[in-house]
Tab-separated table of C-alpha atoms in Angstrom:
chain	number	residue	atom	x	y	z
A	1	MET	CA	-37.448	11.656	-51.149
A	2	ASP	CA	-36.804	13.612	-47.903
A	3	LEU	CA	-36.310	17.289	-48.676
A	4	LEU	CA	-34.905	19.966	-46.395
A	5	PHE	CA	-35.053	23.527	-47.746
A	6	ASN	CA	-35.538	22.171	-51.296
A	7	ILE	CA	-32.365	20.061	-51.083
A	8	PRO	CA	-32.502	16.247	-50.746
A	9	LEU	CA	-31.457	15.290	-47.206
A	10	HIS	CA	-28.776	12.887	-48.448
A	11	GLU	CA	-27.267	15.736	-50.482
A	12	LEU	CA	-27.247	18.005	-47.430
A	13	LEU	CA	-25.574	15.319	-45.327
A	14	GLY	CA	-23.143	14.754	-48.182
A	15	ILE	CA	-22.181	18.451	-48.116
A	16	ILE	CA	-21.579	18.352	-44.341
A	17	GLY	CA	-19.703	15.032	-44.618
A	18	LEU	CA	-17.444	16.300	-47.421
A	19	SER	CA	-16.690	19.471	-45.450
A	20	LEU	CA	-15.561	17.435	-42.461
A	21	ARG	CA	-13.667	14.918	-44.597
A	22	VAL	CA	-11.726	17.580	-46.518
A	23	SER	CA	-10.948	19.693	-43.438
A	24	CYS	CA	-9.959	16.751	-41.225
A	25	THR	CA	-7.750	15.189	-43.920
A	26	ALA	CA	-6.054	18.532	-44.549
A	27	LEU	CA	-5.548	18.992	-40.827
A	28	VAL	CA	-4.030	15.516	-40.376
A	29	ILE	CA	-1.586	16.108	-43.265
A	30	ALA	CA	-0.737	19.627	-42.025
A	31	THR	CA	-0.159	18.310	-38.488
A	32	CYS	CA	2.076	15.463	-39.699
A	33	LEU	CA	4.208	18.012	-41.569
A	34	ALA	CA	4.023	20.812	-38.990
A	35	LEU	CA	4.985	18.834	-35.882
A	36	PRO	CA	8.458	17.734	-37.020
A	37	ALA	CA	9.029	21.230	-38.450
A	38	ALA	CA	8.006	22.856	-35.153
A	39	ALA	CA	10.193	20.468	-33.135
A	40	LEU	CA	13.173	21.134	-35.392
A	41	LEU	CA	12.709	24.907	-35.174
A	42	ALA	CA	12.267	24.788	-31.408
A	43	LEU	CA	15.032	22.355	-30.491
A	44	LYS	CA	17.778	22.962	-33.038
A	45	ARG	CA	19.800	26.036	-33.897
A	46	PHE	CA	20.663	26.415	-37.598
A	47	PRO	CA	21.180	29.260	-40.065
A	48	GLY	CA	17.943	30.725	-41.404
A	49	ARG	CA	15.905	29.496	-38.448
A	50	ASP	CA	14.726	32.962	-37.427
A	51	ALA	CA	13.795	33.816	-41.014
A	52	ILE	CA	11.691	30.634	-41.265
A	53	LEU	CA	9.942	31.518	-38.003
A	54	HIS	CA	9.128	35.006	-39.303
A	55	ILE	CA	7.736	33.524	-42.501
A	56	LEU	CA	5.655	31.005	-40.555
A	57	ASN	CA	4.223	33.718	-38.324
A	58	THR	CA	3.429	35.863	-41.356
A	59	PHE	CA	1.753	32.950	-43.136
A	60	MET	CA	-0.571	32.375	-40.181
A	61	GLY	CA	-2.648	35.159	-41.665
A	62	LEU	CA	-2.440	33.973	-45.283
A	63	PRO	CA	-5.476	35.207	-47.257
A	64	PRO	CA	-7.370	32.067	-48.377
A	65	VAL	CA	-8.063	33.521	-51.842
A	66	VAL	CA	-4.337	34.003	-52.408
A	67	VAL	CA	-3.716	30.375	-51.412
A	68	GLY	CA	-6.561	29.360	-53.722
A	69	LEU	CA	-5.020	31.325	-56.575
A	70	VAL	CA	-1.543	29.846	-56.067
A	71	VAL	CA	-2.877	26.281	-55.805
A	72	TYR	CA	-5.058	26.891	-58.869
A	73	LEU	CA	-2.051	28.058	-60.880
A	74	LEU	CA	-0.021	25.063	-59.721
A	75	LEU	CA	-2.760	22.517	-60.457
A	76	SER	CA	-4.169	23.986	-63.663
A	77	ARG	CA	-3.482	22.079	-66.827
A	78	ARG	CA	-0.451	24.219	-67.695
A	79	GLY	CA	0.728	24.480	-64.095
A	80	LEU	CA	3.725	22.858	-62.472
A	81	LEU	CA	1.556	20.109	-60.956
A	82	GLY	CA	-1.058	20.028	-63.712
A	83	PHE	CA	-0.191	16.413	-64.556
A	84	LEU	CA	-1.806	15.355	-61.260
A	85	ALA	CA	-5.230	16.372	-62.651
A	86	LEU	CA	-6.359	17.451	-59.203
A	87	LEU	CA	-8.068	20.734	-60.062
A	88	TYR	CA	-11.802	20.795	-59.196
A	89	THR	CA	-11.489	17.691	-57.044
A	90	PRO	CA	-11.651	17.228	-53.258
A	91	GLY	CA	-7.901	16.517	-53.507
A	92	ALA	CA	-7.239	20.102	-54.643
A	93	MET	CA	-9.338	21.384	-51.729
A	94	ILE	CA	-7.286	19.277	-49.327
A	95	VAL	CA	-4.050	20.701	-50.767
A	96	ALA	CA	-5.309	24.280	-50.334
A	97	GLN	CA	-6.520	23.703	-46.780
A	98	THR	CA	-3.290	21.914	-45.830
A	99	ILE	CA	-1.352	25.012	-46.926
A	100	LEU	CA	-3.655	27.198	-44.852
A	101	ALA	CA	-3.442	25.013	-41.730
A	102	PHE	CA	0.305	24.274	-41.820
A	103	PRO	CA	1.643	27.661	-40.626
A	104	ILE	CA	-0.937	27.867	-37.838
A	105	VAL	CA	-0.207	24.386	-36.484
A	106	ALA	CA	3.566	24.748	-36.915
A	107	SER	CA	3.784	28.198	-35.366
A	108	LEU	CA	1.576	27.403	-32.368
A	109	ALA	CA	3.297	24.034	-31.813
A	110	HIS	CA	6.671	25.804	-31.945
A	111	SER	CA	5.487	28.319	-29.329
A	112	ALA	CA	4.236	25.474	-27.122
A	113	ILE	CA	7.548	23.591	-27.357
A	114	VAL	CA	9.758	26.611	-26.621
A	115	SER	CA	7.495	27.498	-23.682
A	116	VAL	CA	8.282	24.263	-21.842
A	117	ASP	CA	9.944	25.181	-18.558
A	118	PRO	CA	13.752	24.861	-18.867
A	119	VAL	CA	13.745	23.284	-15.411
A	120	VAL	CA	11.777	20.355	-16.856
A	121	LYS	CA	14.362	19.928	-19.637
A	122	GLN	CA	17.083	20.007	-17.007
A	123	ALA	CA	15.268	17.350	-14.988
A	124	ALA	CA	15.147	15.021	-17.996
A	125	LEU	CA	18.872	15.524	-18.563
A	126	THR	CA	19.804	14.895	-14.937
A	127	LEU	CA	17.792	11.679	-15.033
A	128	GLY	CA	19.804	10.406	-17.988
A	129	ALA	CA	17.714	11.223	-21.076
A	130	ASN	CA	19.613	10.987	-24.357
A	131	PRO	CA	18.999	13.733	-26.998
A	132	ARG	CA	16.137	11.800	-28.639
A	133	GLN	CA	14.450	11.046	-25.315
A	134	LEU	CA	14.914	14.667	-24.256
A	135	ALA	CA	13.225	15.924	-27.434
A	136	PHE	CA	10.362	13.456	-26.968
A	137	THR	CA	9.935	14.516	-23.324
A	138	ILE	CA	9.811	18.209	-24.251
A	139	ILE	CA	7.253	17.574	-27.006
A	140	LYS	CA	5.183	15.502	-24.591
A	141	GLU	CA	5.275	18.317	-22.042
A	142	ALA	CA	4.062	20.696	-24.764
A	143	ARG	CA	1.221	18.378	-25.819
A	144	TYR	CA	-1.664	20.575	-24.657
A	145	GLY	CA	-0.224	23.617	-26.410
A	146	ILE	CA	0.322	21.549	-29.550
A	147	LEU	CA	-3.287	20.310	-29.427
A	148	SER	CA	-4.433	23.911	-29.083
A	149	GLY	CA	-2.549	24.652	-32.295
A	150	VAL	CA	-4.160	21.704	-34.087
A	151	ILE	CA	-7.608	22.819	-32.978
A	152	ALA	CA	-6.918	26.408	-34.050
A	153	GLY	CA	-5.904	24.969	-37.434
A	154	LEU	CA	-9.198	23.054	-37.620
A	155	GLY	CA	-11.103	26.242	-36.870
A	156	ARG	CA	-9.265	27.995	-39.683
A	157	VAL	CA	-9.920	25.369	-42.372
A	158	THR	CA	-13.559	24.604	-41.564
A	159	ALA	CA	-14.501	28.295	-41.789
A	160	GLU	CA	-12.539	28.949	-44.956
A	161	VAL	CA	-14.323	29.575	-48.277
A	162	GLY	CA	-12.071	31.491	-50.692
A	163	ALA	CA	-9.444	28.841	-51.441
A	164	ILE	CA	-11.761	25.847	-51.829
A	165	LEU	CA	-14.155	27.821	-53.989
A	166	ILE	CA	-11.332	28.586	-56.436
A	167	VAL	CA	-9.697	25.146	-56.531
A	168	GLY	CA	-12.814	23.001	-55.899
A	169	GLY	CA	-15.207	24.803	-58.210
A	170	ASN	CA	-18.260	24.206	-55.944
A	171	ILE	CA	-19.477	21.286	-58.049
A	172	ALA	CA	-22.757	19.899	-56.696
A	173	GLY	CA	-22.380	16.443	-55.175
A	174	TYR	CA	-18.601	16.450	-55.718
A	175	THR	CA	-16.762	19.482	-54.335
A	176	ARG	CA	-19.598	21.434	-52.715
A	177	VAL	CA	-18.987	21.968	-49.007
A	178	MET	CA	-20.765	23.932	-46.289
A	179	THR	CA	-19.035	27.268	-46.764
A	180	THR	CA	-19.338	27.285	-50.565
A	181	THR	CA	-22.989	26.192	-50.315
A	182	ILE	CA	-23.711	29.089	-47.945
A	183	ALA	CA	-22.119	31.522	-50.420
A	184	LEU	CA	-24.072	30.032	-53.337
A	185	GLU	CA	-27.448	29.794	-51.587
A	186	THR	CA	-27.112	33.380	-50.297
A	187	ASP	CA	-26.548	34.531	-53.875
A	188	LYS	CA	-29.672	32.615	-54.925
A	189	GLY	CA	-31.698	34.149	-52.105
A	190	ASN	CA	-32.215	30.773	-50.433
A	191	PHE	CA	-31.479	32.135	-46.991
A	192	GLU	CA	-33.108	29.311	-45.042
A	193	LEU	CA	-30.587	26.723	-46.197
A	194	ALA	CA	-27.715	29.206	-45.804
A	195	VAL	CA	-28.792	29.931	-42.225
A	196	VAL	CA	-29.124	26.225	-41.375
A	197	LEU	CA	-25.661	25.466	-42.733
A	198	GLY	CA	-24.362	28.558	-40.951
A	199	ALA	CA	-25.775	27.179	-37.702
A	200	VAL	CA	-24.032	23.841	-38.320
A	201	LEU	CA	-20.743	25.689	-38.918
A	202	LEU	CA	-21.236	27.800	-35.805
A	203	SER	CA	-21.912	24.678	-33.733
A	204	LEU	CA	-18.710	23.181	-35.081
A	205	SER	CA	-16.814	26.365	-34.197
A	206	LEU	CA	-18.299	26.256	-30.706
A	207	LEU	CA	-17.156	22.649	-30.260
A	208	VAL	CA	-13.689	23.547	-31.540
A	209	ASN	CA	-13.476	26.465	-29.125
A	210	LEU	CA	-14.645	24.367	-26.181
A	211	ALA	CA	-11.964	21.809	-27.014
A	212	LEU	CA	-9.388	24.608	-27.252
A	213	ILE	CA	-10.325	25.956	-23.812
A	214	TYR	CA	-10.198	22.435	-22.357
A	215	PHE	CA	-6.701	21.752	-23.680
A	216	GLN	CA	-5.402	25.184	-22.678
A	217	ARG	CA	-6.636	24.623	-19.126
A	218	ALA	CA	-5.381	21.054	-19.012
A	219	GLY	CA	-1.922	22.348	-19.873
A	220	GLN	CA	-1.689	24.330	-16.665
A	221	PRO	CA	-3.411	22.375	-13.889
A	222	LEU	CA	-3.218	24.286	-10.621
A	223	ARG	CA	0.225	25.724	-11.384
A	224	GLY	CA	-0.763	28.820	-9.483
A	225	ALA	CA	-1.498	26.778	-6.371
A	226	LEU	CA	2.127	25.878	-5.806
B	1	MET	CA	28.585	0.518	-5.975
B	2	GLY	CA	29.514	4.179	-5.982
B	3	LEU	CA	32.173	5.750	-8.164
B	4	THR	CA	35.415	7.453	-7.225
B	5	ILE	CA	35.469	10.997	-8.590
B	6	GLU	CA	38.803	12.710	-9.135
B	7	VAL	CA	38.438	16.447	-9.523
B	8	SER	CA	41.743	17.444	-11.028
B	9	GLY	CA	42.535	21.154	-11.174
B	10	ILE	CA	39.201	22.263	-12.635
B	11	SER	CA	38.365	25.891	-13.314
B	12	LYS	CA	35.132	27.367	-14.615
B	13	ARG	CA	34.232	30.909	-15.614
B	14	TYR	CA	31.022	32.508	-16.784
B	15	GLY	CA	32.167	35.526	-18.791
B	16	GLU	CA	34.442	37.555	-16.556
B	17	LEU	CA	33.373	35.742	-13.415
B	18	ALA	CA	35.693	32.954	-12.267
B	19	VAL	CA	33.366	30.646	-10.357
B	20	LEU	CA	35.802	27.768	-9.721
B	21	ARG	CA	39.581	28.028	-9.646
B	22	GLU	CA	41.805	24.976	-9.869
B	23	CYS	CA	39.735	22.796	-7.584
B	24	LEU	CA	41.444	19.599	-6.602
B	25	PHE	CA	39.872	16.760	-4.657
B	26	THR	CA	39.132	13.050	-4.796
B	27	PHE	CA	35.666	11.955	-3.724
B	28	GLU	CA	36.019	8.367	-2.592
B	29	ALA	CA	33.482	5.764	-3.636
B	30	ASN	CA	30.446	5.197	-1.418
B	31	ARG	CA	31.240	8.074	0.901
B	32	THR	CA	29.007	11.039	1.639
B	33	TYR	CA	30.391	14.572	1.326
B	34	ALA	CA	28.829	17.868	2.273
B	35	LEU	CA	29.768	21.028	0.412
B	36	LEU	CA	29.368	24.147	2.473
B	37	GLY	CA	29.745	27.670	1.213
B	38	VAL	CA	27.959	30.955	0.829
B	39	ASN	CA	25.663	31.670	-2.120
B	40	GLY	CA	27.709	32.083	-5.282
B	41	ALA	CA	30.730	30.240	-3.851
B	42	GLY	CA	30.602	27.690	-6.673
B	43	LYS	CA	28.902	24.691	-5.022
B	44	SER	CA	26.189	24.330	-7.666
B	45	THR	CA	28.693	24.803	-10.489
B	46	LEU	CA	30.874	22.052	-9.049
B	47	LEU	CA	27.843	19.738	-8.883
B	48	ARG	CA	26.870	20.544	-12.484
B	49	LEU	CA	30.395	19.762	-13.635
B	50	VAL	CA	30.468	16.476	-11.726
B	51	ALA	CA	27.016	15.651	-13.201
B	52	LEU	CA	28.495	16.144	-16.712
B	53	LEU	CA	25.915	18.823	-17.476
B	54	GLU	CA	28.747	21.247	-18.195
B	55	THR	CA	32.430	20.930	-18.979
B	56	PRO	CA	35.248	22.678	-17.103
B	57	ASP	CA	37.320	25.355	-18.837
B	58	GLN	CA	40.478	23.806	-17.388
B	59	GLY	CA	41.331	20.550	-15.700
B	60	GLU	CA	39.270	17.401	-15.800
B	61	ILE	CA	37.038	15.165	-13.764
B	62	ARG	CA	37.816	11.443	-13.863
B	63	TYR	CA	35.459	8.703	-12.775
B	64	ARG	CA	36.602	5.289	-11.603
B	65	GLN	CA	34.770	2.139	-10.693
B	66	ASP	CA	36.874	-0.337	-8.698
B	67	GLY	CA	39.962	1.431	-10.015
B	68	ARG	CA	38.815	1.146	-13.643
B	69	PRO	CA	38.505	4.502	-15.471
B	70	LEU	CA	35.127	5.296	-17.079
B	71	GLN	CA	34.551	7.446	-20.163
B	72	PRO	CA	32.159	10.407	-19.890
B	73	GLU	CA	29.531	8.915	-22.185
B	74	LEU	CA	25.830	8.247	-21.829
B	75	ASP	CA	26.403	5.079	-19.764
B	76	LEU	CA	28.392	7.087	-17.243
B	77	LYS	CA	25.915	9.982	-17.314
B	78	ARG	CA	23.207	7.514	-16.415
B	79	GLN	CA	25.090	6.468	-13.285
B	80	ILE	CA	25.098	10.039	-12.021
B	81	THR	CA	22.066	12.075	-11.060
B	82	LEU	CA	21.696	15.600	-9.765
B	83	VAL	CA	18.726	16.772	-7.714
B	84	LEU	CA	18.390	20.509	-8.235
B	85	PRO	CA	16.685	22.923	-5.809
B	86	GLN	CA	14.016	23.542	-8.467
B	87	ILE	CA	12.509	20.165	-9.242
B	88	GLY	CA	11.321	20.084	-12.850
B	89	VAL	CA	8.013	18.288	-12.493
B	90	PHE	CA	6.637	16.533	-15.560
B	91	ASN	CA	2.981	17.293	-16.271
B	92	THR	CA	1.752	13.807	-15.424
B	93	THR	CA	1.090	11.655	-12.366
B	94	VAL	CA	3.406	11.262	-9.394
B	95	PHE	CA	3.991	7.611	-10.365
B	96	LYS	CA	5.001	8.474	-13.936
B	97	ASN	CA	7.299	11.240	-12.701
B	98	VAL	CA	9.197	8.818	-10.502
B	99	ALA	CA	9.154	6.132	-13.175
B	100	TYR	CA	10.683	8.464	-15.821
B	101	GLY	CA	14.316	7.490	-15.239
B	102	LEU	CA	13.439	3.796	-15.340
B	103	LYS	CA	11.320	4.131	-18.459
B	104	ILE	CA	14.108	5.783	-20.461
B	105	ARG	CA	16.406	2.972	-19.332
B	106	GLY	CA	13.965	0.382	-20.620
B	107	VAL	CA	13.223	-1.225	-17.238
B	108	ALA	CA	10.405	-3.800	-17.406
B	109	LYS	CA	6.979	-2.657	-16.201
B	110	LYS	CA	6.717	-5.058	-13.283
B	111	GLU	CA	10.119	-4.132	-11.903
B	112	MET	CA	9.392	-0.466	-12.534
B	113	LYS	CA	6.190	-0.646	-10.506
B	114	GLU	CA	7.911	-2.334	-7.584
B	115	ARG	CA	10.824	0.104	-7.517
B	116	VAL	CA	8.673	3.215	-7.904
B	117	GLU	CA	6.251	2.145	-5.187
B	118	ARG	CA	9.127	1.315	-2.833
B	119	LEU	CA	10.591	4.789	-3.296
B	120	LEU	CA	7.216	6.506	-3.016
B	121	GLU	CA	6.753	4.729	0.297
B	122	LEU	CA	10.228	5.804	1.442
B	123	VAL	CA	9.441	9.478	0.818
B	124	GLY	CA	5.850	9.213	2.082
B	125	LEU	CA	4.112	9.795	-1.243
B	126	LEU	CA	2.633	6.360	-1.909
B	127	ASP	CA	-0.902	7.620	-1.262
B	128	LYS	CA	-0.322	10.305	-3.932
B	129	ARG	CA	0.898	7.914	-6.629
B	130	ASP	CA	-1.984	8.599	-9.017
B	131	HIS	CA	-2.273	12.326	-8.287
B	132	GLN	CA	-1.137	14.898	-10.809
B	133	ALA	CA	2.382	15.886	-9.750
B	134	LEU	CA	1.696	19.571	-10.438
B	135	THR	CA	-0.865	19.567	-7.625
B	136	LEU	CA	1.710	18.616	-4.956
B	137	SER	CA	2.916	21.100	-2.345
B	138	SER	CA	6.479	22.414	-2.625
B	139	GLY	CA	7.648	20.054	0.139
B	140	GLN	CA	6.054	17.069	-1.583
B	141	VAL	CA	7.647	18.131	-4.872
B	142	ARG	CA	11.089	18.044	-3.221
B	143	ARG	CA	10.353	14.537	-1.936
B	144	LEU	CA	9.218	13.560	-5.415
B	145	GLY	CA	12.495	14.899	-6.826
B	146	LEU	CA	14.518	12.787	-4.428
B	147	ALA	CA	12.435	9.668	-5.110
B	148	ARG	CA	12.858	10.211	-8.854
B	149	ALA	CA	16.624	10.331	-8.414
B	150	LEU	CA	16.896	7.418	-5.984
B	151	VAL	CA	14.709	5.059	-7.996
B	152	ILE	CA	17.355	4.788	-10.717
B	153	GLU	CA	19.853	3.648	-8.079
B	154	PRO	CA	22.578	6.081	-9.149
B	155	GLN	CA	26.195	5.394	-8.315
B	156	VAL	CA	26.732	9.103	-7.791
B	157	LEU	CA	23.974	11.131	-6.143
B	158	LEU	CA	24.397	14.898	-6.213
B	159	LEU	CA	22.052	16.973	-4.108
B	160	ASP	CA	21.880	20.748	-4.411
B	161	GLU	CA	20.285	22.161	-1.253
B	162	PRO	CA	17.704	19.381	-1.004
B	163	THR	CA	15.955	20.797	2.061
B	164	ALA	CA	16.369	24.557	1.597
B	165	SER	CA	13.192	26.464	2.579
B	166	LEU	CA	11.414	23.299	3.675
B	167	ASP	CA	9.406	22.793	6.847
B	168	PRO	CA	10.959	20.424	9.431
B	169	GLY	CA	8.593	17.561	8.539
B	170	ASN	CA	9.467	17.496	4.839
B	171	ALA	CA	13.161	18.103	5.578
B	172	ALA	CA	13.209	15.147	8.001
B	173	VAL	CA	11.748	12.792	5.358
B	174	ILE	CA	14.416	13.849	2.865
B	175	ASP	CA	17.236	13.623	5.409
B	176	ALA	CA	16.085	10.141	6.403
B	177	ALA	CA	16.074	8.962	2.782
B	178	ILE	CA	19.623	10.316	2.255
B	179	GLN	CA	20.744	8.737	5.524
B	180	GLU	CA	19.316	5.382	4.453
B	181	LEU	CA	21.301	5.488	1.206
B	182	ARG	CA	24.433	6.629	3.028
B	183	GLU	CA	24.226	3.746	5.496
B	184	ARG	CA	23.854	1.225	2.686
B	185	ARG	CA	27.073	2.609	1.147
B	186	ALA	CA	25.432	2.209	-2.253
B	187	ALA	CA	26.487	5.471	-3.849
B	188	THR	CA	28.915	8.357	-3.658
B	189	ILE	CA	26.849	11.252	-2.344
B	190	ILE	CA	27.755	14.926	-2.608
B	191	LEU	CA	25.405	17.270	-0.820
B	192	ALA	CA	25.561	21.057	-1.219
B	193	THR	CA	23.945	22.759	1.734
B	194	HIS	CA	23.947	25.831	3.934
B	195	ASP	CA	22.777	23.773	6.889
B	196	TYR	CA	25.735	22.969	9.159
B	197	THR	CA	23.666	20.573	11.253
B	198	GLN	CA	22.481	18.668	8.192
B	199	ALA	CA	26.046	18.500	6.893
B	200	GLY	CA	27.274	17.125	10.202
B	201	GLU	CA	24.537	14.532	10.470
B	202	LEU	CA	24.624	13.238	6.910
B	203	ALA	CA	28.193	13.613	5.684
B	204	ASP	CA	31.294	11.527	6.267
B	205	ARG	CA	33.407	14.519	5.290
B	206	ILE	CA	32.730	18.196	5.015
B	207	LEU	CA	34.263	20.425	2.358
B	208	VAL	CA	34.072	24.154	2.018
B	209	VAL	CA	33.825	25.944	-1.306
B	210	GLU	CA	35.260	29.381	-0.796
B	211	ARG	CA	36.196	31.962	-3.418
B	212	GLY	CA	36.032	29.282	-6.087
B	213	GLN	CA	38.295	26.839	-4.314
B	214	LEU	CA	37.676	23.638	-2.438
B	215	ARG	CA	39.138	22.986	0.985
B	216	GLU	CA	38.616	20.600	3.868
B	217	GLY	CA	36.074	21.779	6.361
B	218	GLY	CA	38.225	21.317	9.448
B	219	PRO	CA	40.703	18.848	10.917
B	220	GLY	CA	38.047	16.356	12.082
B	221	GLU	CA	35.500	15.035	9.645
B	222	ARG	CA	32.737	16.122	11.943
B	223	GLY	CA	34.586	18.885	13.719
B	224	PHE	CA	33.072	21.460	11.396
B	225	ALA	CA	29.601	20.143	11.838
B	226	VAL	CA	28.242	22.452	14.426
B	227	SER	CA	25.660	25.127	14.028
B	228	PRO	CA	27.179	28.596	13.839
B	229	PRO	CA	26.692	30.544	17.060
B	230	VAL	CA	23.554	32.632	17.162
B	231	PRO	CA	24.460	36.277	17.759
B	232	PRO	CA	22.904	37.774	20.889
B	233	ALA	CA	19.859	39.870	20.289
B	234	LYS	CA	20.484	43.571	20.238
B	235	PRO	CA	18.777	45.478	23.038
B	236	LEU	CA	15.897	47.570	21.823
């Protein structure tokens, strides 16, 4: 059996794979929910809109342990959603990370949509766009800003440890992911493995940041040259 | 075929400011009109009202096609297009910018390609078709704006200072494209401009917007179309 830092290689790859699977699934769900919410908040005026925006902005900095606690209480046997039997499963981790990613994606997507130049909206109207086509055009114009929000959300969930530790339980081979393994192995004094996993996480963060810079630049090609 | 536009006693205010006051005029189908007037006279507001982007506070604007009245709904809106001085460029290629109006109308791809390329050639941007539109110069952007409006073959074309602050080369391309449409008598064209020469060369009739009201620009349709006299230079 191949061993790396006293852990079977397949187990190590499993930890990295589960981390990516949980974070990416949470991000996809959060994005699917956040995009319509952001578009609605940016393009429609309705009572309570400002209050929702304030809440969203506040929740961008939600402490992961608080999210973990709330999800734990909801999913525990006596909780409101206890019948789902999700506690200590990857499903519970996905729920927690979705809650963490949603306000970031929604808030940044909202900012991107409201930042679209009003002249561009006017152009779509003068060319005959109906309300649905106008909304689609504005969202399309905001696409690089929206992608930046999605990537910022990915950065948030991949680096997060508090919530998934509480709701996932860090069960070996089932709910153990990179961040919880680093916390555990550091406690055990197995620094080599913790450092290796830390390097993997850092590389992922670097990739995420490079993607973020790319999309932010792509959103404003040579505007200053005009 | 262009539309007849009956402007019937329209007024428009923004807060305390009365921009238009009981304007009354009938723009005949397939004719070209120039609106002259100083900044703030109400030319742009009149164009926005005709383009159905805003509604008048008083009066109404009626649209007729071969004598038949048309309702101000999406179908009518899509027969009217307004080219603003600030062209809102979509963050995509030149081709896709020009194709936008056709795409939202569900025009087939093959026809779209032919029409877009024809217009890009007319405004001298065919070699830029795959360039990012945001990389164009300001003169090229104005040409793009005109091509984007013309490609949908509007029945009413409204142009708000289409050549303001442009170099003679870019202005000539735009003037030629407007002239081509005017000669084909394919649309009712209303052109707001400060350029007396341009108004005289392109318009069948010249109107003046002054203190919120619309009046004929002189007894002859072209009589007004002369450049204002240049004041003699003051001695140093």
